[in-house]
């Protein structure tokens, strides 16, 4: 299904004349140098095509005659290739790469063509002393070249007749006819598919989505990509579409080790808005002044979340958006030279918006000032002491799928956050928000989860968390700044086996409240909370430990809310 959707997206982009999209017969390549040839095939100069970016020079992206995937085989490209094929630099002693490039161009070009004359004269073994090449010899490593004839403004590979000749040549090699699994029509089937570039953790040269390079993958006598037959044109369309999406910031985000791409059936703001709703930009942080930030989309995404939180809905027509437009969201993961699709969702734009807004509403909690991105949620599951800051790929897949489908968050996310809190004793707004969202989606105990403190809650675990916050605050007020607080020493036991520690903590708190300026307030608050706790449980389940976290966080934040409110009242007076 997604291959057909990608082909349709390519056709959509072509109809709207998107400038950086290759047409049939072309590929987008990174070009570092241009070889300037005389009409007699002499190399007269080398032009550096790279551009300066901060402290390094980067290749220029250019359209060149199509460069299909060649894997480990010796397969030269036409009119543009790397130094091993064009100059024989880094080639084996028998120059098999250079020879293949020379033979291809002798076959496709006239005998008196400058490239043919140049290749036939060139001796790769003497390049270190070549009057032009010797100045670049050390820098020519893993770079791509193009050609231009001296005195002409166009590059040789821009000749339309040569592009057409190469396209016909490529297609003449694909002689196997089968039913294309995308179009359903009988067509010449592509044996090797183009590389897809830009997927996180994939090889720099790219990786393939459809590839069969071992006998164990073959079936019914079919080899290579004939096991999953895709026509030549369809192969070009889907690979070009994916490469376009991966190279475009408005269509792609990275979540953990997964690259997630978005595309719609109409041209518009659909994809960039969904990207922003999934990974909101922190306009107050370090990204606020970066040139790639689309402020219009950022503010629209924030406005959508605010409107939905008030029970209102977005007027789509006001922003030239069609709520019924079909949107595709696909995750792509890499395993070295192969790609796989961990999830794929296809639905109406408005439904995705509603699901993402619901996700942010579930995460909403007191003192969480900005919407949480998926990347931040994943980050909270990783130990700060860990040398390897990589999240679980399974967790990333499950979390992304649950957010896009509106289903329960994965248990692994909830368990990971509970484990991190017990390990480092940190309960910040991000972790409390994640716990709240997980409990809301699960909620098999029909508890009521609020953004701020819920003094009317009769949940024993929630009130135990509140009580623990009161005991810790009383300790800090009585004894000042401490290296080790009640939370640091007793949190794990208090949240999992309350009966084992709370009696002792309550006795200790009498000493703290008697030495605190606000002792009476804390004692009164303790009594109110204790009235909601018939007895201290011997054990608490993981779900109940989440309630404990929320009770602790809500109560502790409530102490500071009152101070802030009093300050504001005095200022207003």
XYZ file of C-alpha atoms in Angstrom:
573
model
C 0.000 0.000 0.000
C 2.700 2.507 0.940
C 4.672 1.854 -2.268
C 1.621 2.814 -4.319
C 1.088 5.896 -2.114
C 4.719 6.916 -2.679
C 4.342 6.577 -6.461
C 1.210 8.738 -6.313
C 3.122 11.309 -4.257
C 5.886 11.439 -6.890
C 3.264 12.092 -9.583
C 1.746 14.833 -7.402
C 5.125 16.557 -7.023
C 5.798 16.333 -10.764
C 2.412 17.894 -11.563
C 3.301 20.829 -9.296
C 6.822 21.169 -10.797
C 8.692 20.793 -7.522
C 12.181 22.027 -8.379
C 14.433 19.595 -6.491
C 12.681 16.428 -7.649
C 14.461 14.360 -10.345
C 12.451 13.425 -13.408
C 12.713 9.990 -14.996
C 16.247 9.307 -16.115
C 17.892 11.550 -13.499
C 19.262 11.156 -9.986
C 20.312 13.675 -7.378
C 24.042 13.292 -6.635
C 26.635 15.058 -4.492
C 29.240 16.556 -6.828
C 32.616 17.780 -5.575
C 34.619 18.462 -8.751
C 34.135 19.147 -12.451
C 36.759 17.980 -14.974
C 37.215 20.633 -17.688
C 38.181 18.978 -20.993
C 39.358 20.410 -24.267
C 37.593 19.294 -27.458
C 40.532 16.969 -28.100
C 40.135 15.269 -24.703
C 42.908 17.013 -22.783
C 42.274 17.773 -19.086
C 42.839 21.503 -18.842
C 41.490 22.237 -15.357
C 39.586 20.894 -12.329
C 36.820 23.087 -10.950
C 35.943 22.781 -7.264
C 32.125 22.508 -7.048
C 31.939 22.422 -3.249
C 30.514 25.223 -1.141
C 31.764 26.557 2.162
C 29.671 25.661 5.209
C 31.130 26.770 8.548
C 34.474 24.957 8.889
C 34.175 22.549 5.979
C 33.395 22.357 2.301
C 30.362 20.332 1.235
C 29.496 18.877 -2.199
C 26.900 20.496 -4.454
C 23.652 18.620 -5.126
C 23.090 18.203 -8.854
C 20.863 16.205 -11.180
C 22.897 13.656 -13.148
C 21.917 10.721 -15.414
C 20.189 8.113 -13.261
C 22.459 6.191 -10.911
C 20.755 2.943 -9.975
C 21.963 0.846 -7.060
C 24.995 -1.217 -7.944
C 25.653 -3.006 -4.648
C 29.024 -4.753 -4.682
C 29.085 -5.274 -8.439
C 31.285 -3.292 -10.826
C 28.689 -1.049 -12.468
C 29.797 2.293 -13.925
C 27.507 5.307 -14.095
C 27.152 7.571 -17.116
C 28.853 11.014 -17.346
C 29.301 11.220 -13.559
C 30.961 8.897 -11.068
C 33.602 8.689 -8.357
C 37.397 8.798 -8.654
C 37.773 5.014 -8.761
C 35.696 4.718 -11.954
C 36.655 7.969 -13.733
C 40.360 8.256 -12.855
C 41.279 4.836 -11.508
C 42.386 6.334 -8.180
C 42.027 3.640 -5.515
C 41.331 1.022 -8.185
C 42.930 -2.428 -8.201
C 46.121 -3.065 -10.171
C 44.167 -4.398 -13.150
C 42.036 -1.190 -13.212
C 38.752 -3.093 -13.558
C 36.635 -0.156 -12.308
C 38.289 2.388 -14.598
C 38.152 -0.054 -17.527
C 34.406 -0.636 -17.054
C 33.781 3.134 -17.066
C 35.895 3.608 -20.187
C 34.176 0.739 -22.042
C 30.697 2.071 -21.202
C 31.471 5.511 -22.593
C 33.150 4.085 -25.679
C 29.933 2.147 -26.249
C 27.487 5.028 -25.744
C 29.435 8.062 -27.060
C 30.954 8.920 -30.429
C 34.625 8.085 -30.952
C 35.579 11.777 -31.135
C 33.642 12.806 -28.008
C 35.934 14.684 -25.534
C 35.160 12.204 -22.701
C 36.026 9.204 -24.894
C 39.258 10.859 -26.073
C 40.141 11.734 -22.462
C 39.545 8.219 -21.124
C 41.416 6.529 -23.960
C 44.481 8.740 -23.339
C 44.457 8.542 -19.532
C 46.981 6.370 -17.697
C 45.781 6.043 -14.069
C 49.215 4.854 -12.900
C 50.739 8.256 -13.768
C 48.117 10.553 -12.207
C 50.305 11.548 -9.249
C 52.524 13.417 -11.763
C 49.766 14.733 -14.023
C 50.216 18.537 -14.365
C 46.553 19.238 -13.429
C 45.596 16.311 -11.176
C 48.707 16.350 -8.960
C 47.491 19.483 -7.155
C 44.257 17.701 -6.151
C 45.577 14.149 -5.858
C 45.517 13.963 -2.033
C 42.011 15.475 -1.788
C 40.410 13.159 -4.334
C 38.928 10.495 -2.055
C 35.294 9.370 -2.045
C 34.169 12.241 -4.261
C 32.015 12.466 -7.392
C 32.901 14.183 -10.685
C 31.095 15.634 -13.684
C 32.469 16.903 -17.021
C 32.367 20.141 -18.991
C 33.958 21.059 -22.321
C 36.196 24.128 -22.239
C 34.430 27.237 -23.502
C 30.905 25.832 -23.058
C 28.517 26.945 -20.315
C 26.540 23.697 -19.901
C 27.843 20.524 -18.316
C 28.029 17.474 -20.560
C 25.535 15.499 -18.451
C 22.861 18.168 -19.068
C 22.551 17.160 -22.751
C 18.950 15.853 -23.089
C 19.854 13.500 -25.933
C 22.529 11.823 -23.776
C 20.124 11.501 -20.820
C 17.580 9.804 -23.100
C 20.261 7.499 -24.524
C 21.262 6.436 -20.996
C 17.614 5.863 -19.967
C 17.053 3.628 -23.015
C 20.289 1.779 -22.279
C 19.303 1.091 -18.668
C 15.841 -0.124 -19.597
C 17.189 -2.365 -22.382
C 19.076 -4.335 -19.713
C 15.863 -5.079 -17.805
C 14.335 -7.748 -20.023
C 12.314 -9.727 -17.460
C 8.597 -9.004 -17.799
C 6.250 -9.716 -14.911
C 3.203 -8.225 -13.233
C 4.255 -5.152 -11.230
C 3.028 -5.447 -7.623
C 2.345 -1.676 -7.525
C 0.503 -0.999 -10.790
C -0.767 -4.522 -11.497
C 0.403 -4.160 -15.115
C 2.892 -6.347 -16.970
C 6.113 -4.376 -17.225
C 9.886 -4.636 -17.392
C 10.879 -5.458 -13.815
C 13.801 -3.734 -12.097
C 16.413 -6.262 -10.969
C 18.161 -3.830 -8.595
C 16.448 -0.955 -6.814
C 17.919 2.488 -6.210
C 19.555 3.372 -2.914
C 17.570 5.312 -0.332
C 19.643 7.923 1.495
C 19.126 9.885 4.679
C 17.820 7.157 6.994
C 19.408 7.308 10.429
C 22.143 4.674 11.006
C 22.061 3.491 7.376
C 25.225 3.304 5.294
C 26.356 6.717 3.956
C 25.996 5.428 0.390
C 22.388 4.513 1.106
C 20.364 1.375 1.751
C 17.639 -0.560 -0.034
C 14.053 -1.220 0.920
C 13.619 -4.098 -1.546
C 16.688 -6.281 -1.904
C 17.349 -10.033 -2.157
C 21.052 -10.829 -2.195
C 21.173 -14.346 -0.753
C 19.941 -17.670 -2.095
C 17.960 -18.305 1.086
C 15.708 -15.334 0.184
C 14.807 -16.703 -3.248
C 11.578 -18.566 -3.896
C 9.875 -20.313 -6.839
C 13.048 -19.979 -8.895
C 13.033 -16.174 -8.713
C 16.238 -14.318 -7.851
C 17.140 -10.787 -6.786
C 14.242 -8.296 -6.697
C 12.137 -10.484 -8.970
C 10.901 -12.026 -5.709
C 8.993 -8.755 -5.192
C 8.495 -7.573 -8.789
C 8.360 -3.804 -9.242
C 8.359 -2.172 -12.671
C 11.224 0.130 -13.694
C 9.111 3.295 -13.626
C 7.439 2.408 -10.320
C 10.827 1.634 -8.762
C 12.143 5.009 -9.839
C 9.068 6.798 -8.513
C 8.941 5.245 -5.043
C 12.694 5.511 -4.388
C 12.782 9.113 -5.635
C 9.777 10.000 -3.462
C 11.358 8.517 -0.320
C 14.656 10.278 -0.977
C 12.778 13.549 -1.434
C 10.932 13.080 1.872
C 14.097 12.144 3.771
C 15.932 15.206 2.462
C 13.122 17.624 3.350
C 12.872 18.953 6.917
C 9.123 19.594 6.542
C 8.499 15.950 5.720
C 10.810 14.132 8.128
C 11.771 13.841 11.783
C 14.101 11.430 13.581
C 12.720 9.747 16.700
C 15.394 7.634 18.331
C 16.787 5.407 15.573
C 13.694 5.735 13.382
C 13.297 8.232 10.555
C 9.623 9.163 10.242
C 8.360 10.608 6.942
C 5.040 12.345 6.171
C 3.287 12.929 2.873
C -0.215 14.034 1.888
C -2.391 13.631 -1.178
C -2.463 17.409 -1.628
C 0.206 20.096 -1.675
C -0.051 22.240 1.449
C 0.967 22.682 5.053
C -0.235 19.238 6.098
C 3.095 17.509 6.626
C 4.945 20.373 8.329
C 2.049 20.881 10.733
C 2.002 17.203 11.743
C 5.786 17.255 12.174
C 5.401 20.242 14.496
C 2.581 18.588 16.472
C 4.692 15.461 17.023
C 7.952 17.253 17.824
C 7.068 20.823 18.882
C 9.815 23.428 18.457
C 10.918 25.117 21.661
C 10.714 28.758 20.558
C 12.186 29.910 23.866
C 15.193 27.594 23.648
C 18.318 27.251 21.554
C 16.360 26.425 18.355
C 14.404 29.696 18.423
C 16.763 31.641 16.164
C 17.695 28.878 13.724
C 16.936 29.676 10.098
C 14.998 26.465 9.423
C 12.304 27.229 12.015
C 8.936 27.840 10.353
C 7.362 30.277 12.808
C 3.987 30.289 11.066
C 3.675 26.505 11.438
C 4.996 26.582 15.022
C 2.415 29.132 16.160
C -0.398 27.395 14.273
C 0.440 24.093 15.999
C 0.414 25.809 19.406
C -2.878 27.484 18.539
C -4.440 24.141 17.588
C -3.447 22.594 20.934
C -4.781 25.614 22.842
C -8.098 25.654 20.925
C -8.726 21.940 21.432
C -7.905 22.252 25.158
C -10.735 24.820 25.380
C -13.138 22.505 23.578
C -12.877 24.453 20.317
C -11.825 23.155 16.898
C -9.647 24.546 14.158
C -11.272 26.322 11.235
C -9.425 24.406 8.515
C -10.664 26.553 5.639
C -9.208 29.650 7.300
C -5.736 28.094 6.876
C -6.353 26.613 3.387
C -6.434 23.084 4.775
C -8.796 20.259 3.855
C -9.527 18.106 6.942
C -10.377 15.108 4.720
C -7.008 15.053 2.923
C -5.352 11.642 3.197
C -2.001 11.729 4.998
C 0.592 8.930 5.155
C 3.023 8.560 8.067
C 5.749 5.933 7.788
C 8.651 4.955 10.026
C 11.880 3.760 8.373
C 14.650 1.958 10.259
C 18.020 0.814 9.010
C 19.959 -2.365 9.580
C 23.229 -1.599 7.835
C 22.459 -1.870 4.081
C 18.805 -2.824 4.520
C 15.726 -0.847 5.470
C 12.528 -1.995 7.139
C 9.219 -0.319 7.972
C 8.369 -0.547 11.702
C 5.030 1.229 11.271
C 2.824 2.818 8.624
C -0.372 4.786 9.237
C -2.745 6.266 6.660
C -5.756 8.384 7.577
C -7.476 11.752 7.260
C -5.482 14.832 8.261
C -8.090 15.942 10.817
C -8.015 12.545 12.540
C -4.226 12.681 12.928
C -4.543 16.211 14.314
C -7.138 15.109 16.861
C -5.006 12.156 17.966
C -1.903 14.305 18.364
C -3.809 16.988 20.274
C -5.254 14.271 22.548
C -1.683 13.081 23.116
C -0.629 16.560 24.268
C -3.739 16.924 26.411
C -2.968 13.627 28.161
C 0.553 14.929 28.861
C -0.624 18.267 30.229
C 0.401 18.779 33.860
C 1.085 21.673 36.217
C 4.393 23.492 35.577
C 4.963 21.814 32.208
C 5.453 24.990 30.214
C 5.952 23.558 26.714
C 4.464 20.634 24.817
C 6.560 17.480 25.095
C 8.112 16.153 21.904
C 8.417 12.418 21.311
C 12.188 12.818 21.358
C 12.015 14.308 24.861
C 9.730 11.528 26.069
C 12.198 8.940 24.798
C 15.106 10.846 26.373
C 13.510 10.570 29.823
C 13.769 6.760 29.680
C 17.569 6.818 29.335
C 19.878 6.841 32.341
C 21.918 10.053 32.523
C 24.907 7.961 33.654
C 24.713 5.671 30.650
C 27.567 6.040 28.180
C 25.347 4.785 25.368
C 22.481 7.272 25.064
C 20.463 5.106 22.671
C 16.828 4.357 23.495
C 15.220 0.973 22.944
C 14.209 0.754 19.243
C 11.175 -1.350 20.196
C 10.047 1.347 22.642
C 10.398 4.033 19.951
C 8.319 1.963 17.504
C 5.581 1.198 20.024
C 5.401 4.777 21.324
C 5.202 6.274 17.821
C 2.480 3.821 16.852
C 0.421 4.517 19.999
C 0.610 8.299 19.479
C -0.454 8.057 15.823
C -3.270 5.566 16.475
C -4.526 7.066 19.743
C -4.155 3.720 21.544
C -2.584 2.910 24.925
C 1.020 3.935 25.467
C 3.397 0.961 25.675
C 3.880 -0.631 29.086
C 7.620 -0.460 28.443
C 7.435 3.355 28.506
C 5.589 3.449 31.827
C 7.885 0.838 33.390
C 11.001 2.644 32.143
C 9.930 5.965 33.718
C 9.032 4.303 37.049
C 12.418 2.562 37.021
C 14.273 5.802 36.259
C 12.489 7.629 39.115
C 13.332 4.874 41.572
C 16.955 4.876 40.394
C 17.756 8.614 40.386
C 14.913 9.985 42.589
C 14.109 12.719 40.046
C 10.434 13.581 39.526
C 10.424 16.428 37.025
C 7.467 17.816 35.019
C 8.387 15.666 32.005
C 8.337 12.384 33.918
C 5.187 13.269 35.849
C 3.463 14.169 32.562
C 4.446 10.834 30.992
C 3.194 8.908 34.032
C -0.116 10.809 33.933
C -0.575 10.183 30.191
C 0.143 6.446 30.541
C -2.308 6.120 33.427
C -5.033 8.041 31.550
C -4.762 5.774 28.490
C -4.726 2.631 30.614
C -7.065 3.641 33.486
C -8.442 0.183 34.191
C -9.166 1.349 37.765
C -11.331 4.299 36.590
C -9.283 6.862 38.505
C -9.617 10.581 37.792
C -6.324 12.179 36.714
C -6.053 15.953 36.854
C -3.556 18.527 35.593
C -2.932 19.930 39.075
C -3.480 18.882 42.690
C -6.682 16.941 43.349
C -7.395 17.337 47.107
C -10.693 15.447 46.701
C -9.050 12.247 45.459
C -9.692 9.184 47.644
C -6.931 7.147 45.975
C -4.694 5.736 48.732
C -1.533 5.643 46.540
C -2.159 9.231 45.354
C -2.595 10.487 48.929
C 0.457 8.555 50.081
C 2.450 10.467 47.443
C 0.972 13.728 48.735
C 1.846 12.759 52.318
C 5.419 11.921 51.329
C 5.770 15.364 49.693
C 4.497 17.050 52.879
C 6.955 15.102 55.052
C 9.866 16.035 52.772
C 8.871 19.724 52.617
C 8.580 19.861 56.411
C 12.072 18.378 56.697
C 13.556 20.915 54.274
C 11.849 23.872 56.001
C 13.109 22.734 59.397
C 16.673 21.776 58.463
C 17.445 23.870 55.374
C 19.399 22.580 52.402
C 20.441 18.930 52.835
C 22.689 16.627 50.852
C 20.246 13.765 51.384
C 16.513 14.322 51.798
C 13.714 11.926 52.717
C 13.096 11.375 49.028
C 16.714 10.427 48.362
C 16.743 7.910 51.207
C 13.225 6.494 51.391
C 11.477 7.066 48.040
C 11.853 3.501 46.708
C 10.444 1.925 49.883
C 7.732 4.548 50.368
C 6.411 4.095 46.821
C 6.489 0.286 46.760
C 6.087 -0.859 50.400
C 4.535 2.058 52.351
C 3.843 0.080 55.544
C 7.567 -0.518 56.016
C 8.584 3.165 56.220
C 5.667 5.560 56.726
C 5.155 4.926 60.478
C 8.813 5.795 61.126
C 8.648 8.831 58.804
C 5.563 10.177 60.597
C 7.307 9.914 63.980
C 10.344 11.696 62.517
C 8.148 14.434 61.051
C 7.017 15.512 64.552
C 10.584 16.680 65.187
C 10.640 18.503 61.820
C 7.305 20.305 62.237
C 8.199 21.400 65.783
C 11.280 23.160 64.368
C 9.557 24.628 61.309
C 8.071 28.090 61.009
C 5.082 26.498 59.265
C 4.816 23.431 61.525
C 1.138 23.980 62.278
C 0.297 24.163 58.592
C 2.117 20.898 57.858
C 0.483 19.084 60.800
C -2.962 20.212 59.668
C -2.241 19.114 56.078
C -0.943 15.751 57.323
C -4.183 15.115 59.238
C -6.350 15.954 56.223
C -4.381 13.576 54.018
C -4.223 10.827 56.674
C -8.024 10.845 56.867
C -8.014 9.484 53.306
C -5.581 6.647 54.144
C -7.326 3.879 56.174
C -4.080 1.889 56.490
C -0.638 1.748 54.932
C -0.487 -0.908 52.174
C 2.212 -3.547 52.542
C 2.860 -3.540 48.772
C 1.858 -1.320 45.855
C 1.532 -2.390 42.227
C 3.303 -0.578 39.386
C 0.070 1.222 38.491
C -0.316 2.369 42.120
C 3.303 3.568 42.122
C 2.342 5.856 39.233
C -0.468 7.303 41.365
C 2.099 7.837 44.122
C 4.333 9.783 41.703
C 1.457 12.040 40.666
C 0.382 12.648 44.287
C 3.929 13.563 45.255
C 4.449 15.815 42.225
C 1.094 17.603 42.495
C 1.463 18.278 46.217
C 5.067 19.461 45.957
C 4.267 21.815 43.068
C 1.279 23.109 45.037
C 3.580 24.467 47.756
C 5.301 26.712 45.223
C 2.096 27.664 43.425
C 0.797 29.280 46.589
C 3.984 31.298 47.024
C 3.810 32.498 43.427
C 0.158 33.439 43.774
C 0.832 35.419 46.971
C 3.643 37.315 45.259
C 1.361 38.146 42.319
C -1.383 39.365 44.685
C 1.055 41.654 46.518
C 2.323 43.017 43.188
C -1.231 43.751 42.037
C -1.952 45.608 45.292
